[in-house]
DNA sequence: TGGCTCATGTAATCTGTTACATGATTCT
DNA sequence: AGAATCATGTAACAGATTACATGAGCCA
């Protein structure tokens, strides 16, 4: 297990709770996890194969009729690997926001362009926030399960940061509209 | 220019203001840009070569003595390419936070582990926040330059989100310490 | 003299994305 | 019948990380 591939951990984490197929894993990843981690089929299926070869998961054929379906189950070694990762103090936290990158270099295109870019970001954030809020509310009312507290905490991280994003958008637009600026940059 | 490689835009954006060497570009990227975009030499040098081949930048040798140094300059075509990107409505904004990923799957390791992981995140965030705050303050007092308003806005995005991160850390730790939980998950 | 910073680049490797290929089932 | 969804996988490509290789200048 010299591999540090994050998709492996996501798969192990999901399988820790229930047996799933590759397709199921994709669906889970498109859900509540998606705002801080993404995956694709071209990513998931090879990882499942590797994890099976490393004996961290086992594969069981559960095809119904002619439709093929392989369900994966985590092994004890898999649980150990997951726990080892959880206990490892290293964690890479990366923000890759093209909107901020554009804003940083926006003097080349003028204020109208930067305001529009902020508005696009604002709209997307508002949409995502609604989804996260719904998610958060349903988790608040289901604290019976030990897992739910962790789901709630991650979702609430999303809600709180997205709310700040929206406040920042308003502030940024206000500043860009209010302060004086030379019109040369604008007209070029 | 069918390429969508972000490192190209970062280089063009930086060269828009001043002529720089590959080494300089790396230094700039390690500065204020680093919290929302990262780069490495193995990334920058090949990109510089490609951009030169596409005539978006030009290379000038400015070696001093035996120490080699190549300085790059943006062309008009380069400025056009940068502007085209700035005006393009598409923007990919991705958060890849391993800390959140771990937290989401933390029921496998228990509360003590998750609290420690949050504390590690908290410490790193506090460190980064101080750097961003300093950056933000110096930009507030230098609004003479049109570029500075954009630098300020991106830095203030960082400051505001990091402050929320810290508030969330406190809340999360409190919840994890306060609510009752079964000790089986803890002892396993 | 030794260590740090300046300075450029390559190569191996890893990882992810996208598109493609295939085919069954279910719903309207 | 046709569209959407279920379901698995591969191949080509893109992009980034890491380590490596090299060497000069500067400072203590």
Tab-separated table of C-alpha atoms (C1' of nucleotides) in Angstrom:
chain	number	residue	atom	x	y	z
A	1	UNK	CA	0.000	0.000	0.000
A	2	UNK	CA	2.582	2.562	-1.064
A	3	UNK	CA	-0.163	4.293	-2.973
A	4	UNK	CA	-1.494	7.604	-1.792
A	5	UNK	CA	-4.334	7.797	-4.258
A	6	UNK	CA	-7.288	9.470	-2.607
A	7	UNK	CA	-9.915	7.652	-4.647
A	8	UNK	CA	-8.842	4.468	-2.851
A	9	UNK	CA	-9.687	6.023	0.515
A	10	UNK	CA	-13.026	7.285	-0.706
A	11	UNK	CA	-13.935	3.807	-1.903
A	12	UNK	CA	-12.788	2.191	1.342
A	13	UNK	CA	-14.673	4.816	3.328
A	14	UNK	CA	-17.892	4.214	1.435
A	15	UNK	CA	-17.559	0.426	1.577
A	16	UNK	CA	-17.018	0.660	5.319
A	17	UNK	CA	-20.750	1.280	5.719
A	18	UNK	CA	-22.252	-0.899	3.017
A	19	UNK	CA	-21.419	-3.133	0.097
A	20	UNK	CA	-21.559	-1.251	-3.180
A	21	UNK	CA	-20.976	-1.645	-6.911
A	22	UNK	CA	-18.783	0.711	-8.930
A	23	UNK	CA	-21.899	2.385	-10.216
A	24	UNK	CA	-23.223	2.872	-6.675
A	25	UNK	CA	-19.907	4.399	-5.619
A	26	UNK	CA	-20.148	6.913	-8.433
A	27	UNK	CA	-23.651	7.868	-7.280
A	28	UNK	CA	-22.488	8.325	-3.687
A	29	UNK	CA	-19.608	10.479	-4.839
A	30	UNK	CA	-21.961	12.651	-6.852
A	31	UNK	CA	-23.905	13.284	-3.659
A	32	UNK	CA	-22.801	14.895	-0.433
A	33	UNK	CA	-19.117	14.118	-1.005
A	34	UNK	CA	-18.963	15.947	-4.329
A	35	UNK	CA	-18.454	19.430	-2.954
A	36	UNK	CA	-15.074	18.485	-1.531
A	37	UNK	CA	-14.109	15.496	-3.672
A	38	UNK	CA	-14.991	14.256	-7.147
A	39	UNK	CA	-14.647	10.982	-9.014
A	40	UNK	CA	-15.375	9.447	-12.401
A	41	UNK	CA	-15.914	5.950	-13.783
A	42	UNK	CA	-12.515	6.022	-15.450
A	43	UNK	CA	-11.182	6.625	-12.001
A	44	UNK	CA	-13.303	4.313	-9.907
A	45	UNK	CA	-13.194	1.070	-11.877
A	46	UNK	CA	-9.389	0.839	-12.125
A	47	UNK	CA	-9.153	1.683	-8.409
A	48	UNK	CA	-11.587	-1.132	-7.562
A	49	UNK	CA	-9.442	-3.561	-9.527
A	50	UNK	CA	-6.275	-2.426	-7.709
A	51	UNK	CA	-7.919	-2.572	-4.292
A	52	UNK	CA	-9.120	-6.077	-5.021
A	53	UNK	CA	-5.602	-7.129	-6.049
A	54	UNK	CA	-4.313	-5.693	-2.781
A	55	UNK	CA	-6.941	-7.729	-0.914
A	56	UNK	CA	-8.419	-4.625	0.698
A	57	UNK	CA	-11.791	-5.409	-0.878
A	58	UNK	CA	-13.476	-8.488	-2.327
A	59	UNK	CA	-15.683	-8.735	-5.381
A	60	UNK	CA	-18.938	-10.663	-5.529
A	61	UNK	CA	-20.930	-11.166	-8.658
A	62	UNK	CA	-24.579	-10.373	-8.061
A	63	UNK	CA	-25.841	-10.039	-11.596
A	64	UNK	CA	-29.595	-10.018	-11.943
A	65	UNK	CA	-30.651	-11.647	-15.177
A	66	UNK	CA	-28.494	-10.458	-18.041
A	67	UNK	CA	-27.554	-7.189	-16.354
A	68	UNK	CA	-24.131	-7.513	-14.853
A	69	UNK	CA	-23.439	-6.208	-11.400
A	70	UNK	CA	-20.423	-6.680	-9.171
A	71	UNK	CA	-20.682	-5.742	-5.545
A	72	UNK	CA	-17.626	-4.982	-3.463
A	73	UNK	CA	-17.090	-5.716	0.197
A	74	UNK	CA	-14.361	-4.319	2.440
A	75	UNK	CA	-11.974	-6.756	4.161
A	76	UNK	CA	-10.349	-6.433	7.589
A	77	UNK	CA	-7.142	-5.359	5.858
A	78	UNK	CA	-9.220	-2.720	4.071
A	79	UNK	CA	-10.590	-1.400	7.364
A	80	UNK	CA	-7.069	-1.274	8.748
A	81	UNK	CA	-5.843	0.653	5.715
A	82	UNK	CA	-8.703	3.130	6.109
A	83	UNK	CA	-7.976	3.619	9.780
A	84	UNK	CA	-4.276	4.062	9.092
A	85	UNK	CA	-5.105	6.843	6.666
A	86	UNK	CA	-7.503	8.473	9.131
A	87	UNK	CA	-4.810	8.455	11.823
A	88	UNK	CA	-2.125	9.786	9.503
A	89	UNK	CA	-1.557	13.430	10.369
A	90	UNK	CA	-0.833	14.429	6.794
A	91	UNK	CA	-3.643	15.993	4.815
A	92	UNK	CA	-3.505	17.952	1.593
A	93	UNK	CA	-6.102	20.671	1.431
A	94	UNK	CA	-6.217	22.389	-1.909
A	95	UNK	CA	-8.423	25.108	-3.235
A	96	UNK	CA	-8.360	25.477	-7.005
A	97	UNK	CA	-10.633	28.357	-7.820
A	98	UNK	CA	-10.374	29.570	-11.371
A	99	UNK	CA	-12.709	32.437	-10.455
A	100	UNK	CA	-10.103	33.787	-8.026
A	101	UNK	CA	-7.354	33.238	-10.569
A	102	UNK	CA	-9.294	35.295	-13.098
A	103	UNK	CA	-10.050	37.983	-10.580
A	104	UNK	CA	-6.395	38.239	-9.619
A	105	UNK	CA	-5.478	38.967	-13.235
A	106	UNK	CA	-8.599	40.961	-14.092
A	107	UNK	CA	-6.948	44.318	-14.664
A	108	UNK	CA	-6.341	43.117	-18.227
A	109	UNK	CA	-10.065	42.973	-19.000
A	110	UNK	CA	-11.688	45.672	-16.887
A	111	UNK	CA	-14.252	45.896	-14.154
A	112	UNK	CA	-17.359	44.913	-16.057
A	113	UNK	CA	-15.821	41.551	-16.912
A	114	UNK	CA	-14.736	40.923	-13.340
A	115	UNK	CA	-18.149	41.839	-11.968
A	116	UNK	CA	-19.795	39.434	-14.375
A	117	UNK	CA	-17.400	36.660	-13.377
A	118	UNK	CA	-18.190	37.264	-9.722
A	119	UNK	CA	-21.903	37.107	-10.501
A	120	UNK	CA	-21.505	33.760	-12.233
A	121	UNK	CA	-19.663	32.439	-9.203
A	122	UNK	CA	-22.358	33.885	-6.957
A	123	UNK	CA	-25.153	32.120	-8.840
A	124	UNK	CA	-23.388	28.771	-8.769
A	125	UNK	CA	-22.619	29.172	-5.086
A	126	UNK	CA	-26.229	30.056	-4.286
A	127	UNK	CA	-27.440	26.926	-6.100
A	128	UNK	CA	-24.952	24.679	-4.311
A	129	UNK	CA	-25.744	26.295	-0.972
A	130	UNK	CA	-29.413	25.357	-1.247
A	131	UNK	CA	-28.507	21.722	-1.838
A	132	UNK	CA	-26.105	21.690	1.094
A	133	UNK	CA	-28.636	23.376	3.370
A	134	UNK	CA	-31.233	20.735	2.590
A	135	UNK	CA	-28.654	18.076	3.267
A	136	UNK	CA	-27.670	19.738	6.527
A	137	UNK	CA	-31.236	20.048	7.771
A	138	UNK	CA	-32.031	16.397	7.188
A	139	UNK	CA	-28.887	15.403	9.074
A	140	UNK	CA	-29.678	17.620	12.042
A	141	UNK	CA	-32.839	15.625	12.593
A	142	UNK	CA	-31.138	12.249	12.407
A	143	UNK	CA	-28.382	12.325	15.008
A	144	UNK	CA	-29.206	8.783	16.140
A	145	UNK	CA	-26.507	7.291	13.976
A	146	UNK	CA	-22.840	7.857	14.906
A	147	UNK	CA	-21.974	8.418	11.225
A	148	UNK	CA	-24.462	11.248	10.891
A	149	UNK	CA	-22.540	13.608	13.112
A	150	UNK	CA	-19.619	13.433	10.690
A	151	UNK	CA	-21.837	13.936	7.661
A	152	UNK	CA	-23.426	16.869	9.401
A	153	UNK	CA	-20.080	18.473	10.236
A	154	UNK	CA	-18.807	18.260	6.671
A	155	UNK	CA	-22.080	19.575	5.266
A	156	UNK	CA	-22.121	22.423	7.754
A	157	UNK	CA	-18.569	23.314	6.715
A	158	UNK	CA	-19.943	23.677	3.204
A	159	UNK	CA	-22.923	25.752	4.284
A	160	UNK	CA	-20.834	28.142	6.340
A	161	UNK	CA	-18.149	28.680	3.726
A	162	UNK	CA	-20.677	29.142	0.932
A	163	UNK	CA	-22.504	31.736	2.983
A	164	UNK	CA	-19.260	33.648	3.363
A	165	UNK	CA	-18.641	33.329	-0.373
A	166	UNK	CA	-21.961	35.038	-1.017
A	167	UNK	CA	-21.209	37.842	1.425
A	168	UNK	CA	-17.811	38.314	-0.195
A	169	UNK	CA	-19.424	38.459	-3.664
A	170	UNK	CA	-21.671	41.305	-2.561
A	171	UNK	CA	-18.777	43.180	-0.997
A	172	UNK	CA	-16.515	42.659	-3.991
A	173	UNK	CA	-19.122	43.875	-6.474
A	174	UNK	CA	-19.760	46.940	-4.323
A	175	UNK	CA	-16.068	47.809	-4.201
A	176	UNK	CA	-15.634	47.299	-7.930
A	177	UNK	CA	-18.614	49.554	-8.639
A	178	UNK	CA	-17.804	52.235	-6.085
A	179	UNK	CA	-14.118	53.033	-6.288
A	180	UNK	CA	-12.807	55.316	-8.990
A	181	UNK	CA	-10.776	53.688	-11.722
A	182	UNK	CA	-9.093	54.781	-14.900
A	183	UNK	CA	-11.209	54.266	-17.966
A	184	UNK	CA	-8.256	53.341	-20.148
A	185	UNK	CA	-8.146	49.803	-18.805
A	186	UNK	CA	-11.890	49.588	-19.349
A	187	UNK	CA	-11.968	50.759	-22.963
A	188	UNK	CA	-8.947	48.798	-24.244
B	1	UNK	CA	-4.703	27.477	-28.537
B	2	UNK	CA	-6.976	24.511	-27.974
B	3	UNK	CA	-5.232	24.062	-24.661
B	4	UNK	CA	-7.058	24.760	-21.454
B	5	UNK	CA	-4.104	24.346	-19.193
B	6	UNK	CA	-4.409	26.750	-16.303
B	7	UNK	CA	-0.675	27.154	-15.753
B	8	UNK	CA	-0.572	28.920	-19.136
B	9	UNK	CA	-3.018	31.549	-17.917
B	10	UNK	CA	-1.139	32.072	-14.684
B	11	UNK	CA	2.062	32.668	-16.626
B	12	UNK	CA	0.359	35.040	-19.056
B	13	UNK	CA	-1.284	36.861	-16.175
B	14	UNK	CA	2.000	37.338	-14.352
B	15	UNK	CA	3.868	38.375	-17.495
B	16	UNK	CA	1.152	40.935	-18.204
B	17	UNK	CA	2.637	43.121	-15.484
B	18	UNK	CA	6.352	42.468	-15.816
B	19	UNK	CA	8.936	40.387	-17.617
B	20	UNK	CA	9.928	37.348	-15.587
B	21	UNK	CA	12.101	34.243	-15.697
B	22	UNK	CA	10.782	30.777	-14.961
B	23	UNK	CA	12.347	30.988	-11.559
B	24	UNK	CA	10.660	34.339	-10.872
B	25	UNK	CA	7.316	32.889	-11.915
B	26	UNK	CA	7.734	30.087	-9.412
B	27	UNK	CA	8.453	32.629	-6.676
B	28	UNK	CA	5.379	34.662	-7.575
B	29	UNK	CA	3.238	31.532	-7.534
B	30	UNK	CA	4.544	30.633	-4.098
B	31	UNK	CA	3.335	34.016	-2.872
B	32	UNK	CA	-0.155	35.482	-2.818
B	33	UNK	CA	-1.414	33.218	-5.612
B	34	UNK	CA	-0.507	30.008	-3.794
B	35	UNK	CA	-3.589	29.791	-1.619
B	36	UNK	CA	-5.817	29.293	-4.665
B	37	UNK	CA	-3.365	27.955	-7.257
B	38	UNK	CA	-0.064	26.083	-7.130
B	39	UNK	CA	2.721	25.390	-9.616
B	40	UNK	CA	6.057	23.612	-9.828
B	41	UNK	CA	9.167	23.862	-12.004
B	42	UNK	CA	8.245	20.673	-13.815
B	43	UNK	CA	5.043	22.440	-14.671
B	44	UNK	CA	6.274	25.927	-15.454
B	45	UNK	CA	9.241	25.276	-17.729
B	46	UNK	CA	7.406	23.050	-20.233
B	47	UNK	CA	4.547	25.576	-20.280
B	48	UNK	CA	6.977	28.403	-21.054
B	49	UNK	CA	8.341	26.414	-23.980
B	50	UNK	CA	4.857	25.753	-25.330
B	51	UNK	CA	3.768	29.365	-24.920
B	52	UNK	CA	6.878	30.500	-26.777
B	53	UNK	CA	6.139	28.066	-29.609
B	54	UNK	CA	2.617	29.478	-29.789
B	55	UNK	CA	4.111	32.991	-29.996
B	56	UNK	CA	2.183	34.140	-26.935
B	57	UNK	CA	5.449	34.994	-25.200
B	58	UNK	CA	9.027	35.708	-26.316
B	59	UNK	CA	12.248	34.616	-24.672
B	60	UNK	CA	15.251	36.845	-24.127
B	61	UNK	CA	18.537	35.643	-22.793
B	62	UNK	CA	19.780	37.873	-20.005
B	63	UNK	CA	22.431	35.726	-18.434
B	64	UNK	CA	24.734	37.500	-16.033
B	65	UNK	CA	28.216	36.043	-16.153
B	66	UNK	CA	28.098	32.256	-16.202
B	67	UNK	CA	24.699	32.112	-14.483
B	68	UNK	CA	22.036	31.516	-17.090
B	69	UNK	CA	18.790	33.418	-17.009
B	70	UNK	CA	16.035	33.657	-19.584
B	71	UNK	CA	13.443	36.358	-19.256
B	72	UNK	CA	10.035	36.062	-20.871
B	73	UNK	CA	7.909	38.837	-22.304
B	74	UNK	CA	4.242	38.687	-23.250
B	75	UNK	CA	3.251	39.418	-26.867
B	76	UNK	CA	0.061	41.105	-28.118
B	77	UNK	CA	-1.260	37.673	-29.034
B	78	UNK	CA	-0.513	36.644	-25.457
B	79	UNK	CA	-2.508	39.560	-24.070
B	80	UNK	CA	-5.383	38.660	-26.373
B	81	UNK	CA	-5.295	35.048	-25.185
B	82	UNK	CA	-5.343	36.190	-21.572
B	83	UNK	CA	-8.282	38.501	-22.191
B	84	UNK	CA	-10.164	35.784	-24.053
B	85	UNK	CA	-9.780	33.532	-21.032
B	86	UNK	CA	-10.877	36.300	-18.656
B	87	UNK	CA	-14.015	36.887	-20.733
B	88	UNK	CA	-14.835	33.203	-20.998
B	89	UNK	CA	-17.741	32.465	-18.670
B	90	UNK	CA	-16.531	28.989	-17.813
B	91	UNK	CA	-14.622	28.557	-14.581
B	92	UNK	CA	-13.817	25.402	-12.659
B	93	UNK	CA	-13.792	25.919	-8.927
B	94	UNK	CA	-12.656	22.897	-7.032
B	95	UNK	CA	-12.160	22.298	-3.364
B	96	UNK	CA	-10.066	19.241	-2.532
B	97	UNK	CA	-9.889	19.051	1.213
B	98	UNK	CA	-8.525	15.797	2.515
B	99	UNK	CA	-9.400	16.966	6.028
B	100	UNK	CA	-13.101	16.980	5.101
B	101	UNK	CA	-12.757	13.641	3.377
B	102	UNK	CA	-11.264	12.159	6.531
B	103	UNK	CA	-13.900	13.740	8.712
B	104	UNK	CA	-16.659	12.351	6.521
B	105	UNK	CA	-15.339	8.823	7.062
B	106	UNK	CA	-14.203	9.330	10.652
B	107	UNK	CA	-16.644	6.973	12.324
B	108	UNK	CA	-14.119	4.244	11.573
B	109	UNK	CA	-11.500	5.760	13.852
B	110	UNK	CA	-13.407	7.495	16.617
B	111	UNK	CA	-13.790	10.984	17.978
B	112	UNK	CA	-10.330	11.547	19.396
B	113	UNK	CA	-8.792	11.028	15.976
B	114	UNK	CA	-11.243	13.367	14.281
B	115	UNK	CA	-10.712	16.074	16.886
B	116	UNK	CA	-6.961	15.852	16.401
B	117	UNK	CA	-7.355	16.092	12.626
B	118	UNK	CA	-9.502	19.183	13.034
B	119	UNK	CA	-6.879	20.704	15.314
B	120	UNK	CA	-4.171	20.129	12.731
B	121	UNK	CA	-6.317	21.837	10.125
B	122	UNK	CA	-7.014	24.652	12.568
B	123	UNK	CA	-3.314	25.283	13.204
B	124	UNK	CA	-2.462	25.354	9.518
B	125	UNK	CA	-5.394	27.656	8.794
B	126	UNK	CA	-4.383	30.037	11.583
B	127	UNK	CA	-0.844	30.226	10.180
B	128	UNK	CA	-2.063	30.887	6.646
B	129	UNK	CA	-4.579	33.432	7.864
B	130	UNK	CA	-1.853	35.547	9.443
B	131	UNK	CA	0.055	35.657	6.155
B	132	UNK	CA	-3.070	36.608	4.223
B	133	UNK	CA	-4.013	39.276	6.738
B	134	UNK	CA	-0.612	40.918	6.423
B	135	UNK	CA	-0.978	40.764	2.672
B	136	UNK	CA	-4.467	42.252	2.870
B	137	UNK	CA	-3.425	45.130	5.119
B	138	UNK	CA	-0.570	46.193	2.866
B	139	UNK	CA	-2.924	46.183	-0.119
B	140	UNK	CA	-5.547	48.277	1.646
B	141	UNK	CA	-2.996	51.066	1.962
B	142	UNK	CA	-1.953	50.960	-1.666
B	143	UNK	CA	-5.103	51.400	-3.693
B	144	UNK	CA	-3.345	53.774	-6.088
B	145	UNK	CA	-2.675	51.017	-8.583
B	146	UNK	CA	-5.597	49.517	-10.533
B	147	UNK	CA	-4.133	46.018	-10.096
B	148	UNK	CA	-4.143	46.305	-6.331
B	149	UNK	CA	-7.888	46.270	-6.034
B	150	UNK	CA	-7.923	42.799	-7.600
B	151	UNK	CA	-5.114	41.558	-5.393
B	152	UNK	CA	-6.957	42.922	-2.400
B	153	UNK	CA	-10.217	41.233	-3.339
B	154	UNK	CA	-8.619	37.815	-3.762
B	155	UNK	CA	-6.676	38.180	-0.518
B	156	UNK	CA	-9.803	39.278	1.335
B	157	UNK	CA	-11.605	36.218	-0.015
B	158	UNK	CA	-8.896	34.187	1.655
B	159	UNK	CA	-9.083	36.070	4.926
B	160	UNK	CA	-12.845	35.783	5.183
B	161	UNK	CA	-13.019	32.104	4.343
B	162	UNK	CA	-10.154	31.222	6.668
B	163	UNK	CA	-11.860	33.070	9.501
B	164	UNK	CA	-14.965	30.986	8.921
B	165	UNK	CA	-12.836	27.839	8.858
B	166	UNK	CA	-11.551	28.693	12.314
B	167	UNK	CA	-15.049	29.327	13.664
B	168	UNK	CA	-16.195	26.038	12.188
B	169	UNK	CA	-13.242	24.215	13.802
B	170	UNK	CA	-14.275	25.480	17.228
B	171	UNK	CA	-17.874	24.506	16.673
B	172	UNK	CA	-16.991	21.081	15.310
B	173	UNK	CA	-14.710	20.258	18.227
B	174	UNK	CA	-17.384	21.386	20.657
B	175	UNK	CA	-19.998	19.151	19.049
B	176	UNK	CA	-17.654	16.178	18.963
B	177	UNK	CA	-16.825	16.624	22.632
B	178	UNK	CA	-20.348	17.360	23.831
B	179	UNK	CA	-22.718	14.881	22.208
B	180	UNK	CA	-23.030	11.404	23.597
B	181	UNK	CA	-21.601	8.614	21.503
B	182	UNK	CA	-21.189	4.901	21.769
B	183	UNK	CA	-17.819	3.825	23.057
B	184	UNK	CA	-17.645	0.770	20.820
B	185	UNK	CA	-16.614	2.853	17.820
B	186	UNK	CA	-13.999	4.497	20.000
B	187	UNK	CA	-12.419	1.361	21.353
B	188	UNK	CA	-12.360	-0.677	18.141
C	1	DT	C1'	35.061	25.420	2.363
C	2	DG	C1'	30.389	24.613	2.843
C	3	DG	C1'	25.798	25.776	2.472
C	4	DC	C1'	22.251	28.531	0.590
C	5	DT	C1'	20.048	30.698	-3.125
C	6	DC	C1'	19.821	31.446	-8.072
C	7	DA	C1'	18.660	29.108	-12.257
C	8	DT	C1'	17.189	25.746	-15.875
C	9	DG	C1'	15.605	21.804	-17.358
C	10	DT	C1'	14.307	16.518	-18.049
C	11	DA	C1'	12.273	12.013	-17.053
C	12	DA	C1'	9.588	8.855	-14.672
C	13	DT	C1'	5.594	8.314	-12.684
C	14	DC	C1'	1.145	9.033	-11.130
C	15	DT	C1'	-3.519	10.362	-11.516
C	16	DG	C1'	-7.386	12.059	-13.481
C	17	DT	C1'	-10.514	13.319	-17.472
C	18	DT	C1'	-12.934	12.395	-21.563
C	19	DA	C1'	-14.647	9.863	-24.922
C	20	DC	C1'	-15.749	5.617	-26.508
C	21	DA	C1'	-17.752	0.861	-26.592
C	22	DT	C1'	-21.165	-2.310	-25.163
C	23	DG	C1'	-25.420	-4.019	-23.711
C	24	DA	C1'	-29.467	-4.879	-20.523
C	25	DT	C1'	-33.651	-3.146	-18.138
C	26	DT	C1'	-37.301	-0.062	-17.109
C	27	DC	C1'	-40.459	3.439	-17.892
C	28	DT	C1'	-43.629	6.121	-20.828
D	1	DA	C1'	-40.721	1.940	-29.894
D	2	DG	C1'	-37.689	4.990	-27.875
D	3	DA	C1'	-35.565	7.255	-24.138
D	4	DA	C1'	-33.567	7.110	-19.796
D	5	DT	C1'	-31.192	4.679	-16.532
D	6	DC	C1'	-28.421	0.764	-14.943
D	7	DA	C1'	-23.930	-1.143	-15.431
D	8	DT	C1'	-19.005	-2.135	-16.591
D	9	DG	C1'	-15.086	-1.203	-18.529
D	10	DT	C1'	-10.975	0.553	-21.799
D	11	DA	C1'	-7.968	3.763	-24.275
D	12	DA	C1'	-6.156	8.045	-25.370
D	13	DC	C1'	-4.842	11.994	-23.596
D	14	DA	C1'	-3.843	15.782	-20.379
D	15	DG	C1'	-1.631	17.515	-16.549
D	16	DA	C1'	0.791	17.535	-12.318
D	17	DT	C1'	4.324	15.872	-8.945
D	18	DT	C1'	8.671	14.285	-7.745
D	19	DA	C1'	13.072	13.369	-8.134
D	20	DC	C1'	16.967	13.931	-10.528
D	21	DA	C1'	20.810	16.322	-12.914
D	22	DT	C1'	23.599	20.272	-13.466
D	23	DG	C1'	26.103	24.268	-12.370
D	24	DA	C1'	27.102	29.267	-10.971
D	25	DG	C1'	27.342	33.010	-7.459
D	26	DC	C1'	27.235	34.690	-2.740
D	27	DC	C1'	27.998	34.869	2.055
D	28	DA	C1'	29.970	33.458	6.536
